[in-house]
Tab-separated table of C-alpha atoms and ligand atoms in Angstrom:
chain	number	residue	atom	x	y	z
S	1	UNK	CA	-112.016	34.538	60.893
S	2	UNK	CA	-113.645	37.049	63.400
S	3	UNK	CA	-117.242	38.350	63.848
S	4	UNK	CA	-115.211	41.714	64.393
S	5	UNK	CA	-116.309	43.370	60.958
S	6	UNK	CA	-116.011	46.897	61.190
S	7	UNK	CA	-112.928	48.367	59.133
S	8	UNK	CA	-111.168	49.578	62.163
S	9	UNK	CA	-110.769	45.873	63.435
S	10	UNK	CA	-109.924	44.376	59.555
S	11	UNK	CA	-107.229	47.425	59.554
S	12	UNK	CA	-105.745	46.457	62.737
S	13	UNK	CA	-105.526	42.716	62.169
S	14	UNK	CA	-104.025	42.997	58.595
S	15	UNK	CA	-101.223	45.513	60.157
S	16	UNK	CA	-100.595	42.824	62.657
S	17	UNK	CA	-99.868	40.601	60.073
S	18	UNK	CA	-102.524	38.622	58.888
S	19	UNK	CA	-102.903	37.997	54.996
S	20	UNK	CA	-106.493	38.369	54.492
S	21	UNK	CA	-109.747	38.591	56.269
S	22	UNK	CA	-113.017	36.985	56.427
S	23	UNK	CA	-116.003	37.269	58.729
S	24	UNK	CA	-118.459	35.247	60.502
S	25	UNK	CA	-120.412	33.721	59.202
S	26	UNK	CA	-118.363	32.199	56.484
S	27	UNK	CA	-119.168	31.107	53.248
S	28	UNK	CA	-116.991	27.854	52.205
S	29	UNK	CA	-116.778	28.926	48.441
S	30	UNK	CA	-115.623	32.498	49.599
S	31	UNK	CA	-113.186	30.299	51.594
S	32	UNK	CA	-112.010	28.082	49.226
S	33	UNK	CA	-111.907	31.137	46.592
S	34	UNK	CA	-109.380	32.982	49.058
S	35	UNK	CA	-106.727	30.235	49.325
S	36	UNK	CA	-106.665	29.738	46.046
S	37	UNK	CA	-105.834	32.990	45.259
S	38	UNK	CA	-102.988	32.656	48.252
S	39	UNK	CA	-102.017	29.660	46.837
S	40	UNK	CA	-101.468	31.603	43.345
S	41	UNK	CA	-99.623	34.207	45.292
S	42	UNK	CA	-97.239	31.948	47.083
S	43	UNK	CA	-96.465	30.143	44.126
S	44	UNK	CA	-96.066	33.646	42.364
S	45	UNK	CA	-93.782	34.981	45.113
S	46	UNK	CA	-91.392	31.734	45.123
S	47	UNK	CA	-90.767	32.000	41.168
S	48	UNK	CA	-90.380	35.618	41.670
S	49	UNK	CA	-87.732	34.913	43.954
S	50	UNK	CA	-86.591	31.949	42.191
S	51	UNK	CA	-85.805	34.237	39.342
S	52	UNK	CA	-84.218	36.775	41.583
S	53	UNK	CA	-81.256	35.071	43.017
S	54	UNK	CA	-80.926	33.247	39.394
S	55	UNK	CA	-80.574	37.252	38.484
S	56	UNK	CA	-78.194	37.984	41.606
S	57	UNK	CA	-76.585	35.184	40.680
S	58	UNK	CA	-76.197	36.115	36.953
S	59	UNK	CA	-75.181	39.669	37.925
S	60	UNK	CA	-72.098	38.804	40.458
S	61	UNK	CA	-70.555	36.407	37.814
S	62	UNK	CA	-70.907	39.231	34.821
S	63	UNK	CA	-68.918	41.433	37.770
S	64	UNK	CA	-66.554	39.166	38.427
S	65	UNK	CA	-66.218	39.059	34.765
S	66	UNK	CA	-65.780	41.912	34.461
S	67	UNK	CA	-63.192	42.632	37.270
S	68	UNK	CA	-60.697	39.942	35.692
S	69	UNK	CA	-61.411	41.901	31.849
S	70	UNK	CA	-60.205	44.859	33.346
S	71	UNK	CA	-57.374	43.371	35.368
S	72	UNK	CA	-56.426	41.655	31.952
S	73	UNK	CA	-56.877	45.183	29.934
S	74	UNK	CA	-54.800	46.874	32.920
S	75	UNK	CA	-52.080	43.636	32.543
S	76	UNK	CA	-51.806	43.675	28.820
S	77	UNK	CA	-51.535	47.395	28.354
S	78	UNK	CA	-48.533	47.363	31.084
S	79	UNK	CA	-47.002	44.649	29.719
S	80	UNK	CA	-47.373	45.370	26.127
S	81	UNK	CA	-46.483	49.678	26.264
S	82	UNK	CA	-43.268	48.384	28.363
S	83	UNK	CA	-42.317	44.869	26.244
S	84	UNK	CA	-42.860	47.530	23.005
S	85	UNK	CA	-40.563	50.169	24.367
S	86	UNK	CA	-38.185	47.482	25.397
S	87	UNK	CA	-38.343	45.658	21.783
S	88	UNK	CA	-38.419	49.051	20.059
S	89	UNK	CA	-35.528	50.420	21.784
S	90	UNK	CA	-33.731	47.171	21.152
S	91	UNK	CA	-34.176	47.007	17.944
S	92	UNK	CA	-33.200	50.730	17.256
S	93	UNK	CA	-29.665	50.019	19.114
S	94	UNK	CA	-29.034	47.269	17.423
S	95	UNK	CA	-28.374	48.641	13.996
S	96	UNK	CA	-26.002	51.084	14.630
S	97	UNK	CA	-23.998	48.962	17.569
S	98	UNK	CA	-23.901	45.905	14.712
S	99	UNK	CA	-21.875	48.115	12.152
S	100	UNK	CA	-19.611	49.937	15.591
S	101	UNK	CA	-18.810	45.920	16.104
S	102	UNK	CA	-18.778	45.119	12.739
S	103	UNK	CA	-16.406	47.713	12.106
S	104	UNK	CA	-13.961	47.319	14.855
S	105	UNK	CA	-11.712	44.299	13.972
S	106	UNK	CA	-11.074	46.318	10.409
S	107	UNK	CA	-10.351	48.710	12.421
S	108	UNK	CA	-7.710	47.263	15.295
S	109	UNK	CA	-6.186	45.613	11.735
S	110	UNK	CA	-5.545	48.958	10.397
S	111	UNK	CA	-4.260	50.778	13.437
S	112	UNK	CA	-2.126	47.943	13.815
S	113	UNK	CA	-0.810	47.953	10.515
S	114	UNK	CA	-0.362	51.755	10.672
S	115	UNK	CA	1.553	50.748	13.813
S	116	UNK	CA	3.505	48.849	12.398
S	117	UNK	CA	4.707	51.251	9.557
S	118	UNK	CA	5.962	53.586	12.152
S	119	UNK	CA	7.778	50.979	13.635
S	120	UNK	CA	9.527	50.245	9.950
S	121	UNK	CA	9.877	53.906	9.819
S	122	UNK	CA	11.456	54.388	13.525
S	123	UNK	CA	14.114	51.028	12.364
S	124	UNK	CA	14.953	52.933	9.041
S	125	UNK	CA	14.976	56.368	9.838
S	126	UNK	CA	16.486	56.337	13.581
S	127	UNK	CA	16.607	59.980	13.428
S	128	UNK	CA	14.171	61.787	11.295
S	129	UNK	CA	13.881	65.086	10.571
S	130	UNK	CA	13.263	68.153	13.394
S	131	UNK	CA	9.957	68.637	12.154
S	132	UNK	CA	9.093	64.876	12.299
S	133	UNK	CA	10.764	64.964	15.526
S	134	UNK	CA	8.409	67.596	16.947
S	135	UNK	CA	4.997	66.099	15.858
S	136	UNK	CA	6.805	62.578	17.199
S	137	UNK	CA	6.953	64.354	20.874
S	138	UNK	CA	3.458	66.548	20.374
S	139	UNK	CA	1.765	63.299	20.489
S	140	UNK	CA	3.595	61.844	22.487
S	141	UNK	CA	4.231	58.688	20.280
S	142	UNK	CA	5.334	56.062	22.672
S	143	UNK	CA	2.138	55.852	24.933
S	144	UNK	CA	0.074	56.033	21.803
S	145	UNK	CA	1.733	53.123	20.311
S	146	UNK	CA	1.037	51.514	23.727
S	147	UNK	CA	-2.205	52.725	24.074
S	148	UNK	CA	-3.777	52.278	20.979
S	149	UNK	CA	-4.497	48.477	21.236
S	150	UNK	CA	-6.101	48.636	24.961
S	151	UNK	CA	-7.906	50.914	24.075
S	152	UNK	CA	-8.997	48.755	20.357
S	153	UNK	CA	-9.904	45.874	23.139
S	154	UNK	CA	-11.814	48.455	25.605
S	155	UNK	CA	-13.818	49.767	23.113
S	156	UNK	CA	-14.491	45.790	21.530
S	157	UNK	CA	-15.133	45.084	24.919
S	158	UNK	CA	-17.700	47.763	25.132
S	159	UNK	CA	-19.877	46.999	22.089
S	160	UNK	CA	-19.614	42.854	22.468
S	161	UNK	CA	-21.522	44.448	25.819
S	162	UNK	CA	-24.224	46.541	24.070
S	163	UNK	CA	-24.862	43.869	21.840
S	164	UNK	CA	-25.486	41.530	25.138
S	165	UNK	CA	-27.889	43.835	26.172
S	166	UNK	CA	-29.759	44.140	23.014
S	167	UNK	CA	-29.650	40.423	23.021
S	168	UNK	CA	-31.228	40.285	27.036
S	169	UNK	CA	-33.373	43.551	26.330
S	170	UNK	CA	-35.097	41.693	22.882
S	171	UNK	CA	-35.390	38.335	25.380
S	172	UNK	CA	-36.873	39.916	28.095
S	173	UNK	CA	-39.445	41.781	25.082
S	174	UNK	CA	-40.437	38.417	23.231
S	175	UNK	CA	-43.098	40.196	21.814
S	176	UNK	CA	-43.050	37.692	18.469
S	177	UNK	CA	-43.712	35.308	20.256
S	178	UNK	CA	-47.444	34.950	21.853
S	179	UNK	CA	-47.199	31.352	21.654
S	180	UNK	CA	-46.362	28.485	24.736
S	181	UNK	CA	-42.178	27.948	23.297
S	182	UNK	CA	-39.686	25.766	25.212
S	183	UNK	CA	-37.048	28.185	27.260
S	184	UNK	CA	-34.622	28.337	29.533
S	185	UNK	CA	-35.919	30.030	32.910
S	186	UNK	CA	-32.303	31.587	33.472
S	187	UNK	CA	-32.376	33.433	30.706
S	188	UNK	CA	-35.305	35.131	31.585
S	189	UNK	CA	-34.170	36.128	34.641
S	190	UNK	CA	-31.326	36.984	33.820
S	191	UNK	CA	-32.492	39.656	31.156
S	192	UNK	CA	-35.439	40.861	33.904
S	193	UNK	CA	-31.964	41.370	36.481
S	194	UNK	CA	-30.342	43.497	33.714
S	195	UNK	CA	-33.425	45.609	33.057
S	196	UNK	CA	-33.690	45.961	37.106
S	197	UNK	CA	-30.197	46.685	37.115
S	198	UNK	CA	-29.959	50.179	37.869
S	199	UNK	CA	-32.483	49.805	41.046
S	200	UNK	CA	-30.155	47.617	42.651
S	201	UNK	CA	-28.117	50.973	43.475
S	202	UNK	CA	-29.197	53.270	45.875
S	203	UNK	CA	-28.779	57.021	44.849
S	204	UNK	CA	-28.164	57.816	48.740
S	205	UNK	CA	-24.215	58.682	49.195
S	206	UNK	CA	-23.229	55.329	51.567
S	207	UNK	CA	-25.709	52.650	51.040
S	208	UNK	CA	-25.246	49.374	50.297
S	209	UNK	CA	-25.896	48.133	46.948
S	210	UNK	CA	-28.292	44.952	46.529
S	211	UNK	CA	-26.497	41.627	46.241
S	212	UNK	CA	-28.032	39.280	43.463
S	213	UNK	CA	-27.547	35.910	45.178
S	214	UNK	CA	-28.085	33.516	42.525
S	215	UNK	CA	-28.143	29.529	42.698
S	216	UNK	CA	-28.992	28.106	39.785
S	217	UNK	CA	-30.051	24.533	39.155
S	218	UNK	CA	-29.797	22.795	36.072
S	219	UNK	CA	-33.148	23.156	34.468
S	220	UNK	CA	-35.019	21.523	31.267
S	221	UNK	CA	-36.650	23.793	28.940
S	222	UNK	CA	-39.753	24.944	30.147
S	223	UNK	CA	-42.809	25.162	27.867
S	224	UNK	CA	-44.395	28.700	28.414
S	225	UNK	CA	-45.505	32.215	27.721
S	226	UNK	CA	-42.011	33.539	28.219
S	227	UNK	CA	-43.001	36.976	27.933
S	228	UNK	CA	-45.602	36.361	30.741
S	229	UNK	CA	-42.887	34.453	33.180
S	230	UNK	CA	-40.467	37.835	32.765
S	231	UNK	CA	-43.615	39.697	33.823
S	232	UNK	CA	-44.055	37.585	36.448
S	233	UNK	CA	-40.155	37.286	37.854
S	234	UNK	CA	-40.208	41.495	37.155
S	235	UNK	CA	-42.661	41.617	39.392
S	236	UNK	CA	-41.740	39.671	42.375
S	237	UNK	CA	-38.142	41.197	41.895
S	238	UNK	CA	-39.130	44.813	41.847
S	239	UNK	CA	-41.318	44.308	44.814
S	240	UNK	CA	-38.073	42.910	46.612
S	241	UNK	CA	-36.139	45.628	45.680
S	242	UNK	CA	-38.797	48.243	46.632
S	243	UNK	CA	-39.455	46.210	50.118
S	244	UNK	CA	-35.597	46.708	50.392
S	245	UNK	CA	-34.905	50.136	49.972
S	246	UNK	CA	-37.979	50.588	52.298
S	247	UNK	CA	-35.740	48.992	55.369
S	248	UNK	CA	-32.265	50.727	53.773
S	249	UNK	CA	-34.472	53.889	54.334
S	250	UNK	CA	-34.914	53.002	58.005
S	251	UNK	CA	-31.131	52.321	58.715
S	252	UNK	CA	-30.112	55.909	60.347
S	253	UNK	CA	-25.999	55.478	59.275
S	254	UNK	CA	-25.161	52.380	58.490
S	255	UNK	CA	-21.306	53.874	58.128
S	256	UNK	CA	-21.615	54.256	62.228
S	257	UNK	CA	-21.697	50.371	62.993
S	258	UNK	CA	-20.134	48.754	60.331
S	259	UNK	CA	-20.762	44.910	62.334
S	260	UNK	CA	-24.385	45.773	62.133
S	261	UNK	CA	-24.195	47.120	58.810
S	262	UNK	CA	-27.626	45.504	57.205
S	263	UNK	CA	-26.386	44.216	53.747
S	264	UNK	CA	-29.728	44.158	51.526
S	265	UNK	CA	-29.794	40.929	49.084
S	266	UNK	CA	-31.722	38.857	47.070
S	267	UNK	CA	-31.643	35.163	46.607
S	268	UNK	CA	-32.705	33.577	43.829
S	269	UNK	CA	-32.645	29.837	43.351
S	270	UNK	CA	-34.193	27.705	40.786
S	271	UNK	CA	-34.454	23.838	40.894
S	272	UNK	CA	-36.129	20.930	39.102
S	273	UNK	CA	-37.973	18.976	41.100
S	274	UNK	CA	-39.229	16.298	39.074
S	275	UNK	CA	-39.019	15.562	35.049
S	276	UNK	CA	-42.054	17.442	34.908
S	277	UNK	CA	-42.146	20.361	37.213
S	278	UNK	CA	-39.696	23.157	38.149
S	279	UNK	CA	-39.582	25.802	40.842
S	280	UNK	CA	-37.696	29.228	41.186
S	281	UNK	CA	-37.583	31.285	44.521
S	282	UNK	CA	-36.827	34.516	45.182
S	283	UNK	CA	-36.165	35.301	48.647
S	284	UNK	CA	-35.232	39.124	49.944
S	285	UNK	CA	-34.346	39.995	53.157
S	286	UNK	CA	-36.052	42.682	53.658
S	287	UNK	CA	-39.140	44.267	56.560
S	288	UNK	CA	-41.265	41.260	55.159
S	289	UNK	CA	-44.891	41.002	55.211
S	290	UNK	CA	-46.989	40.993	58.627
S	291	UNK	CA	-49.085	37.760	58.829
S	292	UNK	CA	-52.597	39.445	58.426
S	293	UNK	CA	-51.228	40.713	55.221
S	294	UNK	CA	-50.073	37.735	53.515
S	295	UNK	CA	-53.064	36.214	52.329
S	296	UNK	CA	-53.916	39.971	50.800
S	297	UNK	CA	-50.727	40.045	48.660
S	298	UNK	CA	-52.600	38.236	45.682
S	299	UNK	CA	-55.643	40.627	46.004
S	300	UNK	CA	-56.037	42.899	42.993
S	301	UNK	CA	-55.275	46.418	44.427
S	302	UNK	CA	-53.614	45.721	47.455
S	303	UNK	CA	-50.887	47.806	48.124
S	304	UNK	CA	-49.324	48.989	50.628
S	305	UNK	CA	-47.064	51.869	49.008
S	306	UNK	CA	-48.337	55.440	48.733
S	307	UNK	CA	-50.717	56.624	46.118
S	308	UNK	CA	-49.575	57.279	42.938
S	309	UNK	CA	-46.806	54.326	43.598
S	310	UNK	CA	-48.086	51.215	43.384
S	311	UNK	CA	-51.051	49.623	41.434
S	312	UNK	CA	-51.466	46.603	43.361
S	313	UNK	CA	-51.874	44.481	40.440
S	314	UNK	CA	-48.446	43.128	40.177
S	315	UNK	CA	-48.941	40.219	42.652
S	316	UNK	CA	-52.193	39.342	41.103
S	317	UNK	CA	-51.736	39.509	37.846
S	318	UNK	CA	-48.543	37.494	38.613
S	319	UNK	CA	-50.704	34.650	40.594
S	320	UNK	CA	-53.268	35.027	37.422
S	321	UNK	CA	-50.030	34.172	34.861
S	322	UNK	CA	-48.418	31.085	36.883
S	323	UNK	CA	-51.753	29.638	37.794
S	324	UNK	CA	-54.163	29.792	35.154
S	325	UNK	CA	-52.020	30.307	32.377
S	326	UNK	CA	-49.274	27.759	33.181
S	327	UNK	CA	-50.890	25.184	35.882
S	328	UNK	CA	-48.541	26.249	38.222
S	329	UNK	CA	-48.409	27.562	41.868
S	330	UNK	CA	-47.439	30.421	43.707
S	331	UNK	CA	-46.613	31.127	47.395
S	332	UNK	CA	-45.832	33.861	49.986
S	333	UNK	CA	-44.258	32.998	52.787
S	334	UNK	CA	-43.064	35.760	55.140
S	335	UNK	CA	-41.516	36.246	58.403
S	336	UNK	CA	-41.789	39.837	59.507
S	337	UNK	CA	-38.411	41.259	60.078
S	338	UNK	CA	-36.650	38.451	58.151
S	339	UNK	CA	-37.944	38.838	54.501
S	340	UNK	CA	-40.052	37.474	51.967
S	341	UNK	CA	-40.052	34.443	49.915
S	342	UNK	CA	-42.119	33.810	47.123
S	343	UNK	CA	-42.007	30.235	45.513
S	344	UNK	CA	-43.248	29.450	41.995
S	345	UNK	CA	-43.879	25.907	40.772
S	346	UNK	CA	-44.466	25.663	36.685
S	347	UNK	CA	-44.929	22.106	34.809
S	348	UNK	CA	-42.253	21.442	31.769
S	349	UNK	CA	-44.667	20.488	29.594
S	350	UNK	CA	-48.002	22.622	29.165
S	351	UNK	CA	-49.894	19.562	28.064
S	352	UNK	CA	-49.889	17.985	31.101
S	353	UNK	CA	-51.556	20.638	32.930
S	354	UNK	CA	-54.771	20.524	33.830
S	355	UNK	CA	-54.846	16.789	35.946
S	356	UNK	CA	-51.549	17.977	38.146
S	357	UNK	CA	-50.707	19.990	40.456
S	358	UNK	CA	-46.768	20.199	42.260
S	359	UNK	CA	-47.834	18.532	45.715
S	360	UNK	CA	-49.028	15.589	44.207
S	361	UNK	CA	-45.758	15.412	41.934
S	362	UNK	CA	-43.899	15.331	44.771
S	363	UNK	CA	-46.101	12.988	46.534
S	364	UNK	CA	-45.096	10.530	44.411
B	401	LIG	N1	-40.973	41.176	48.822
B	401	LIG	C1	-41.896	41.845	49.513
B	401	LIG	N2	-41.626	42.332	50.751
B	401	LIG	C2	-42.555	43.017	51.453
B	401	LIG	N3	-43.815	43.262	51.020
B	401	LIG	C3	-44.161	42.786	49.805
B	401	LIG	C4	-43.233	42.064	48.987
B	401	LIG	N4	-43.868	41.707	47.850
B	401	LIG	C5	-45.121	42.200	47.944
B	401	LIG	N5	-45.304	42.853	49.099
B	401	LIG	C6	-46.543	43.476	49.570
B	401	LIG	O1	-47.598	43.114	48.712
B	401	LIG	C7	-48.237	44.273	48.196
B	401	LIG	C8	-48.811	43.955	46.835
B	401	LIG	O2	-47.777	43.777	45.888
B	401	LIG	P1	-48.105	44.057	44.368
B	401	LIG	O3	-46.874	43.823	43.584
B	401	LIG	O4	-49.329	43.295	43.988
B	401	LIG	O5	-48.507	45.589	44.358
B	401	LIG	P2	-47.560	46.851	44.511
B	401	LIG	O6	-46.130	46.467	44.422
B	401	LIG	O7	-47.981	47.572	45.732
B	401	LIG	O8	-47.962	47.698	43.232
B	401	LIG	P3	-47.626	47.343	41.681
B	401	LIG	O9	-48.935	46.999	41.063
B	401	LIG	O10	-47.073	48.604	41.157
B	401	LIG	O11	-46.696	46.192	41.661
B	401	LIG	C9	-47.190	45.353	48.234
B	401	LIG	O12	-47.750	46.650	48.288
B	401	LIG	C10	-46.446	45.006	49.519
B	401	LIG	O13	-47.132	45.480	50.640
B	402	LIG	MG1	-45.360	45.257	42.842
């Protein structure tokens, strides 16, 4: 309220910050007429902003929505293209290896048998004739007769190994079975180790293989996705192994000092810890992860491997599967320049889920 009226003055207050402007004199309806309106304003501008941060609000939820969608989209698509190919391939060898095993005792039975008709014919006919004789020494009959049934028990030995395989590879694939089913833990990991199998070597001419430490508790059957736990123990596992050829890789020749020779392994244990809860480490001994890291590990896309190698998903996707499909936990703990250990915690029963968690378990 000034008697300054002239438009240079009413410019210069309302660019310092006043709202409106009236001069002297002053008429009280004019007055009265102007806060209304402010009123109206301020009342205008607070729903306004009201409804913005609803909106804000709103927005960041349908992006983190969206994040986990794709996160699930890049999880399922990983894990189905490689449980398909695994359940595929399976199924393809098993056909053909079924009728090599089927046919193989026949088999040792007939060689035997033919085996035995030489013998007959080498008691009877001590010295046959030159021709016989001749074809008797070509082949060299006396190691065949010897070798023949190693090498029936070899080759036995062989396929009862394939079908093993088939059996682990079709475990590890699951992919009938979408549904929460009761299974042993060690089996899983156990087909996940033979699937990893040929990363435990390093192609390098001198360096150490990977030991497979395992120490195995007597579990229950655990109720679970059992497709989504091998996912899970894949992941942690192949990390381990790529954390441990990373530190093989900075051993200059191990061959030089054998007493400091650095002997890469893995440790996996797994344990019950109550009637209703379980828990599997792994443990590697390899660079490990430095402290301001750690709490990264279980951030989608954090990696630390070069482009084109790593995702970054495992870890999260992993953290995803124990804890909101199963109830479960998941830790890192990490000592850099001693290894890694990652700890998983899953209830036996899925119906118990949602009221507890491990800790208070084992507070009781
Ligand atoms: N056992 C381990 N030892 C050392 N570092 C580890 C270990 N496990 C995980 N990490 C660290 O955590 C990061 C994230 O792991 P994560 O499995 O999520 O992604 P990634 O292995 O890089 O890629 P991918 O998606 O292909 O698995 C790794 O890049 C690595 O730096
Ligand atoms: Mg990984």
């Amino acid at each position: 309220m000034t008697a300054l009226s002239d438009t240079v003055d009413k410019v210069k207050g309302l660019k310092l910050g006043a709202v409106d402007y009236i001069t002297k004199p002053i008429q009280h309806e004019e007055v009265l007429a102007r806060i209304n309106i402010h009123l109206q304003l301020r009342q205008l501008n607070q729903t306004l902003e009201a409804k913005v941060a609803e909106r804000t609000a709103e927005l960041s939820t349908a992006l983190e929505d969206l994040k986990q969608a794709q996160l699930h989209l890049v999880q399922s698509e990983k894990m189905s293209s490689l449980g398909q190919l695994v359940a595929g391939v399976a199924h393809e060898i098993n056909n053909p290896i079924n009728f090599i095993y089927g046919n193989l005792s026949p088999a040792e039975s007939y060689t035997q048998d033919l085996l035995n008709l030489i013998q007959c014919y080498q008691t009877h006919v001590p010295e046959p004739p030159t021709p016989v004789q001749a074809c008797i020494q070509d082949i060299d009959l006396e190691f065949l007769q010897q070798d023949m049934p190693r090498l029936m028990r070899s080759m036995k030995l062989g396929a009862d190994r394939i079908r093993q395989i088939v059996l682990s590879l079709r475990n590890f694939s699951r992919v009938d079975e979408s549904e929460v089913k009761a299974v042993d833990l060690h089996e899983g990991l156990e087909s996940t180790l033979l699937i990893l199998q040929h990363r435990l070597k390093r192609h390098d001419p001198g360096a150490p293989e990977i030991q497979i430490i395992k120490d195995y508790g007597t579990l229950p059957p655990v109720e679970c996705y059992a497709s989504q736990l091998n996912q899970v123990f894949m992941n942690i596992l192949a990390n381990a192994i790529d954390a441990l050829h990373e530190r093989c890789a900075g051993i200059p020749d191990s061959s030089i000092a054998p007493h400091a020779e650095f002997l890469p392994r893995i440790q996996i244990q797994t344990r019950s810890l109550s009637s209703e809860w379980v828990a599997v480490h792994i443990q590697d001994n390899g660079p490990g992860i430095p402290l301001h890291l750690i709490e990264q590990v279980f951030q989608p896309f954090f990696t630390t491997k070069p482009m084109g190698k790593g995702t970054g998903l495992g870890m999260s996707i992993s953290n995803q599967i124990i804890k909101e499909k199963h109830g479960g936990s998941i830790e890192c703990h990490s000592q850099p320049g001693s290894g890694t250990e990652f700890i998983i915690k899953i209830p036996v029963h899925q119906r118990n889920l949602s009221t507890q968690q491990p800790e208070a378990i084992l507070a009781v």
